[in-house]
Amino acid sequence: ELKVEQNPLFLSMQEGKNYTIYCNYSTTSDRLYWYRQDPGKSLESLFVLLSNGAVKQEGRLMASLDTKARLSTLHITAAVHDLSATYFCAVAYNFNKFYFGSGTKLNVKP
Amino acid sequence: DTAVSQTPKYLVTQMGNDKSIKCEQNLGHDTMYWYKQDSKKFLKIMFSYNNKELIINETVPNRFSPKSPDKAHLNLHINSLELGDSAVYFCASSPPWTGSNVLYEQYFGPGTRLTVT
């Protein structure tokens, strides 16, 4: 079974700081996803990364993918309180079997 | 609105009961999923249906039975509920697979919080 490991599991940071969330996976995969989940809410798709070296950016979030290292990163630049949420990476296998990481709970303090 | 919808949003029931959760999507998608999110927020795929056919059945107790009457609906029936079934259950859907370069996103429903007492 494909394993997806995220770290850190918890991240408390000050506004204005930068940080990176890491997502490692165990087996070659088709695609890598990043989702955001606010407390008590559903999952919101942030990024889909398809190929080695893919980089996508939206606002203060930037995601990248290194398929050789089986590693994806979600970089947060100059964090703001509105980014506080739980972030999940997920890896797709055989196009429709999705394995999720444990999630990173991000708390951005004013 | 186009979306993935689930009913009910909250479900509180006693051990031993049988309950169902319904999911509908009006996005025209071919594939639908059920996920379980436990109290530690860990998300695990349970089932996936493609065009009403079961294609993924993870190691889920056979008390859980999905049913897909048509492409737009995937219901989850749970027999003999146990305390450990308490979780949030998410339905999701995704479009037809057309090739490896397609983004192929999943769209999640709002979730059903099941509490077994």
Short mmCIF file of C-alpha atoms in Angstrom, two decimals:
data_model
loop_
_atom_site.label_atom_id
_atom_site.label_comp_id
_atom_site.label_asym_id
_atom_site.label_seq_id
_atom_site.Cartn_x
_atom_site.Cartn_y
_atom_site.Cartn_z
CA GLU A 1 0.00 0.00 0.00
CA LEU A 2 1.24 3.44 -0.88
CA LYS A 3 2.25 5.47 2.18
CA VAL A 4 2.13 9.24 2.36
CA GLU A 5 3.95 11.04 5.15
CA GLN A 6 3.54 14.68 5.95
CA ASN A 7 5.58 16.76 8.31
CA PRO A 8 5.28 18.59 10.47
CA LEU A 9 1.91 17.51 11.82
CA PHE A 10 1.50 20.75 13.70
CA LEU A 11 2.90 24.13 12.81
CA SER A 12 2.50 27.28 14.82
CA MET A 13 4.00 30.35 13.24
CA GLN A 14 3.95 34.08 13.46
CA GLU A 15 2.42 36.25 10.79
CA GLY A 16 4.95 37.38 8.25
CA LYS A 17 7.16 34.28 8.56
CA ASN A 18 7.93 31.68 5.92
CA TYR A 19 7.66 27.95 6.32
CA THR A 20 7.50 24.71 4.35
CA ILE A 21 5.35 21.62 4.72
CA TYR A 22 6.81 18.38 3.36
CA CYS A 23 5.04 15.44 1.80
CA ASN A 24 6.91 12.18 1.10
CA TYR A 25 5.34 9.19 -0.61
CA SER A 26 6.52 5.64 -1.00
CA THR A 27 5.64 4.57 -4.56
CA THR A 28 5.70 6.15 -7.99
CA SER A 29 2.48 8.05 -8.49
CA ASP A 30 0.46 9.73 -11.23
CA ARG A 31 -0.32 12.96 -9.49
CA LEU A 32 0.13 14.88 -6.25
CA TYR A 33 -2.60 17.03 -4.71
CA TRP A 34 -2.70 19.63 -1.98
CA TYR A 35 -5.93 20.40 -0.13
CA ARG A 36 -6.97 22.81 2.54
CA GLN A 37 -9.52 21.99 5.24
CA ASP A 38 -10.96 24.57 7.61
CA PRO A 39 -12.39 23.31 10.93
CA GLY A 40 -15.71 21.57 10.44
CA LYS A 41 -15.56 22.08 6.68
CA SER A 42 -14.92 20.06 3.58
CA LEU A 43 -11.70 19.80 1.59
CA GLU A 44 -10.81 22.52 -0.87
CA SER A 45 -8.45 21.71 -3.72
CA LEU A 46 -5.38 23.96 -3.82
CA PHE A 47 -2.98 22.43 -6.33
CA VAL A 48 -2.60 19.44 -8.63
CA LEU A 49 0.96 18.61 -9.66
CA LEU A 50 1.49 16.26 -12.57
CA SER A 51 5.13 16.09 -13.48
CA ASN A 52 8.63 16.23 -12.09
CA GLY A 53 9.69 19.80 -11.40
CA ALA A 54 6.13 21.12 -11.48
CA VAL A 55 5.68 24.30 -9.50
CA LYS A 56 2.41 26.08 -8.89
CA GLN A 57 1.71 29.24 -6.95
CA GLU A 58 -1.45 30.84 -5.64
CA GLY A 59 -1.09 33.88 -3.45
CA ARG A 60 1.20 33.09 -0.53
CA LEU A 61 1.26 29.35 -1.24
CA MET A 62 3.61 27.61 -3.62
CA ALA A 63 3.69 23.87 -4.26
CA SER A 64 6.41 21.89 -5.96
CA LEU A 65 6.97 18.28 -6.93
CA ASP A 66 10.13 16.19 -7.20
CA THR A 67 9.02 12.78 -8.48
CA LYS A 68 12.52 11.31 -8.28
CA ALA A 69 12.73 12.06 -4.58
CA ARG A 70 8.99 11.32 -4.19
CA LEU A 71 8.69 14.61 -2.39
CA SER A 72 6.33 17.54 -2.60
CA THR A 73 6.57 20.77 -0.67
CA LEU A 74 4.03 23.43 0.17
CA HIS A 75 5.81 26.69 0.90
CA ILE A 76 4.09 29.48 2.79
CA THR A 77 5.42 32.97 2.25
CA ALA A 78 4.76 35.80 4.73
CA ALA A 79 2.00 33.90 6.50
CA VAL A 80 -1.23 35.61 7.45
CA HIS A 81 -3.87 34.50 9.94
CA ASP A 82 -6.31 33.56 7.15
CA LEU A 83 -3.99 30.73 6.16
CA SER A 84 -4.70 28.92 9.44
CA ALA A 85 -6.18 25.54 8.47
CA THR A 86 -5.20 21.91 8.05
CA TYR A 87 -3.32 21.14 4.85
CA PHE A 88 -3.32 17.69 3.29
CA CYS A 89 -1.28 16.24 0.52
CA ALA A 90 -2.66 13.29 -1.41
CA VAL A 91 -1.13 10.98 -3.96
CA ALA A 92 -3.09 9.34 -6.75
CA TYR A 93 -2.35 5.79 -7.75
CA ASN A 94 -3.90 3.95 -10.71
CA PHE A 95 -5.57 7.27 -11.56
CA ASN A 96 -8.39 7.08 -9.03
CA LYS A 97 -7.02 5.63 -5.81
CA PHE A 98 -6.11 8.49 -3.53
CA TYR A 99 -3.92 8.20 -0.46
CA PHE A 100 -3.82 11.10 1.95
CA GLY A 101 -1.12 12.31 4.29
CA SER A 102 -1.94 12.83 7.96
CA GLY A 103 -2.42 16.54 7.49
CA THR A 104 -0.52 19.54 8.84
CA LYS A 105 -2.45 21.76 11.20
CA LEU A 106 -1.22 25.27 10.63
CA ASN A 107 -1.87 28.01 13.17
CA VAL A 108 -0.74 31.48 12.19
CA LYS A 109 -0.58 33.78 15.18
CA PRO A 110 -1.12 37.52 14.76
CA ASP B 1 -25.80 25.00 -7.64
CA THR B 2 -23.45 22.44 -9.13
CA ALA B 3 -21.88 20.49 -6.32
CA VAL B 4 -21.50 17.31 -4.36
CA SER B 5 -24.16 17.14 -1.68
CA GLN B 6 -24.60 14.78 1.25
CA THR B 7 -27.44 14.10 3.63
CA PRO B 8 -27.68 14.18 6.51
CA LYS B 9 -25.02 16.61 7.71
CA TYR B 10 -25.17 15.24 11.25
CA LEU B 11 -26.22 11.79 12.36
CA VAL B 12 -26.39 10.70 15.99
CA THR B 13 -27.41 7.13 16.66
CA GLN B 14 -26.98 4.27 19.07
CA MET B 15 -24.78 1.24 18.79
CA GLY B 16 -26.36 -1.59 16.88
CA ASN B 17 -28.53 0.59 14.67
CA ASP B 18 -28.47 0.63 10.88
CA LYS B 19 -28.12 3.96 9.08
CA SER B 20 -27.60 5.36 5.60
CA ILE B 21 -25.83 8.40 4.24
CA LYS B 22 -26.75 9.72 0.81
CA CYS B 23 -24.54 11.44 -1.72
CA GLU B 24 -25.46 13.13 -4.97
CA GLN B 25 -23.36 14.98 -7.52
CA ASN B 26 -24.65 17.06 -10.42
CA LEU B 27 -21.25 17.63 -12.00
CA GLY B 28 -21.68 14.90 -14.61
CA HIS B 29 -18.80 12.93 -13.10
CA ASP B 30 -18.28 9.21 -13.64
CA THR B 31 -16.45 8.31 -10.48
CA MET B 32 -17.62 8.70 -6.91
CA TYR B 33 -15.90 7.92 -3.61
CA TRP B 34 -16.49 7.50 0.07
CA TYR B 35 -13.85 8.56 2.58
CA LYS B 36 -13.71 8.28 6.34
CA GLN B 37 -12.04 11.00 8.40
CA ASP B 38 -11.35 9.93 11.96
CA SER B 39 -11.00 12.02 15.08
CA LYS B 40 -7.31 12.63 14.29
CA LYS B 41 -8.30 14.05 10.89
CA PHE B 42 -6.81 11.10 9.03
CA LEU B 43 -8.57 10.56 5.71
CA LYS B 44 -8.88 7.09 4.25
CA ILE B 45 -10.56 5.97 1.08
CA MET B 46 -13.27 3.38 1.62
CA PHE B 47 -14.93 2.81 -1.74
CA SER B 48 -14.91 4.07 -5.26
CA TYR B 49 -17.50 3.56 -7.98
CA ASN B 50 -17.05 4.22 -11.67
CA ASN B 51 -20.21 4.28 -13.78
CA LYS B 52 -22.12 2.46 -11.03
CA GLU B 53 -19.48 -0.28 -10.77
CA LEU B 54 -17.42 -0.86 -7.65
CA ILE B 55 -13.74 -0.37 -8.49
CA ILE B 56 -12.13 0.22 -5.11
CA ASN B 57 -13.07 -1.58 -1.93
CA GLU B 58 -10.51 -0.95 0.75
CA THR B 59 -10.29 -3.03 3.92
CA VAL B 60 -13.62 -1.89 5.26
CA PRO B 61 -15.82 -4.09 7.48
CA ASN B 62 -18.61 -5.70 5.50
CA ARG B 63 -21.08 -3.84 7.72
CA PHE B 64 -20.45 -0.99 5.29
CA SER B 65 -22.20 -1.41 1.97
CA PRO B 66 -22.13 1.21 -0.78
CA LYS B 67 -24.89 1.39 -3.35
CA SER B 68 -24.87 3.33 -6.58
CA PRO B 69 -28.32 3.46 -8.19
CA ASP B 70 -26.96 5.67 -10.97
CA LYS B 71 -23.86 7.66 -11.88
CA ALA B 72 -24.98 10.68 -9.89
CA HIS B 73 -25.63 8.90 -6.60
CA LEU B 74 -23.53 6.87 -4.20
CA ASN B 75 -25.10 5.94 -0.90
CA LEU B 76 -23.44 4.36 2.10
CA HIS B 77 -25.34 1.97 4.31
CA ILE B 78 -23.89 0.93 7.66
CA ASN B 79 -25.25 -2.04 9.61
CA SER B 80 -24.85 -2.72 13.31
CA LEU B 81 -23.13 0.55 14.07
CA GLU B 82 -20.19 0.48 16.49
CA LEU B 83 -18.55 3.21 18.56
CA GLY B 84 -15.52 3.11 16.28
CA ASP B 85 -17.64 4.10 13.32
CA SER B 86 -17.93 7.61 14.74
CA ALA B 87 -16.22 9.85 12.20
CA VAL B 88 -16.86 12.31 9.42
CA TYR B 89 -17.72 10.63 6.14
CA PHE B 90 -16.97 12.50 2.94
CA CYS B 91 -18.33 11.75 -0.47
CA ALA B 92 -16.35 12.94 -3.49
CA SER B 93 -16.57 12.74 -7.25
CA SER B 94 -14.20 13.13 -10.17
CA PRO B 95 -14.62 13.48 -13.94
CA PRO B 96 -14.03 10.78 -16.55
CA TRP B 97 -10.41 9.83 -17.00
CA THR B 98 -9.19 11.06 -20.37
CA GLY B 99 -5.43 10.77 -20.12
CA SER B 100 -2.45 11.16 -17.86
CA ASN B 101 -2.05 14.87 -18.53
CA VAL B 102 -5.43 15.81 -17.19
CA LEU B 103 -5.53 17.36 -13.74
CA TYR B 104 -8.27 14.97 -12.67
CA GLU B 105 -9.47 16.73 -9.56
CA GLN B 106 -11.74 15.40 -6.88
CA TYR B 107 -14.65 17.45 -5.59
CA PHE B 108 -15.68 16.81 -2.03
CA GLY B 109 -19.07 17.00 -0.41
CA PRO B 110 -19.63 18.84 2.87
CA GLY B 111 -19.28 15.72 5.01
CA THR B 112 -21.58 13.80 7.36
CA ARG B 113 -20.60 13.75 11.00
CA LEU B 114 -21.66 10.38 12.42
CA THR B 115 -21.72 9.97 16.18
CA VAL B 116 -22.43 6.54 17.61
CA THR B 117 -23.34 6.46 21.31
#
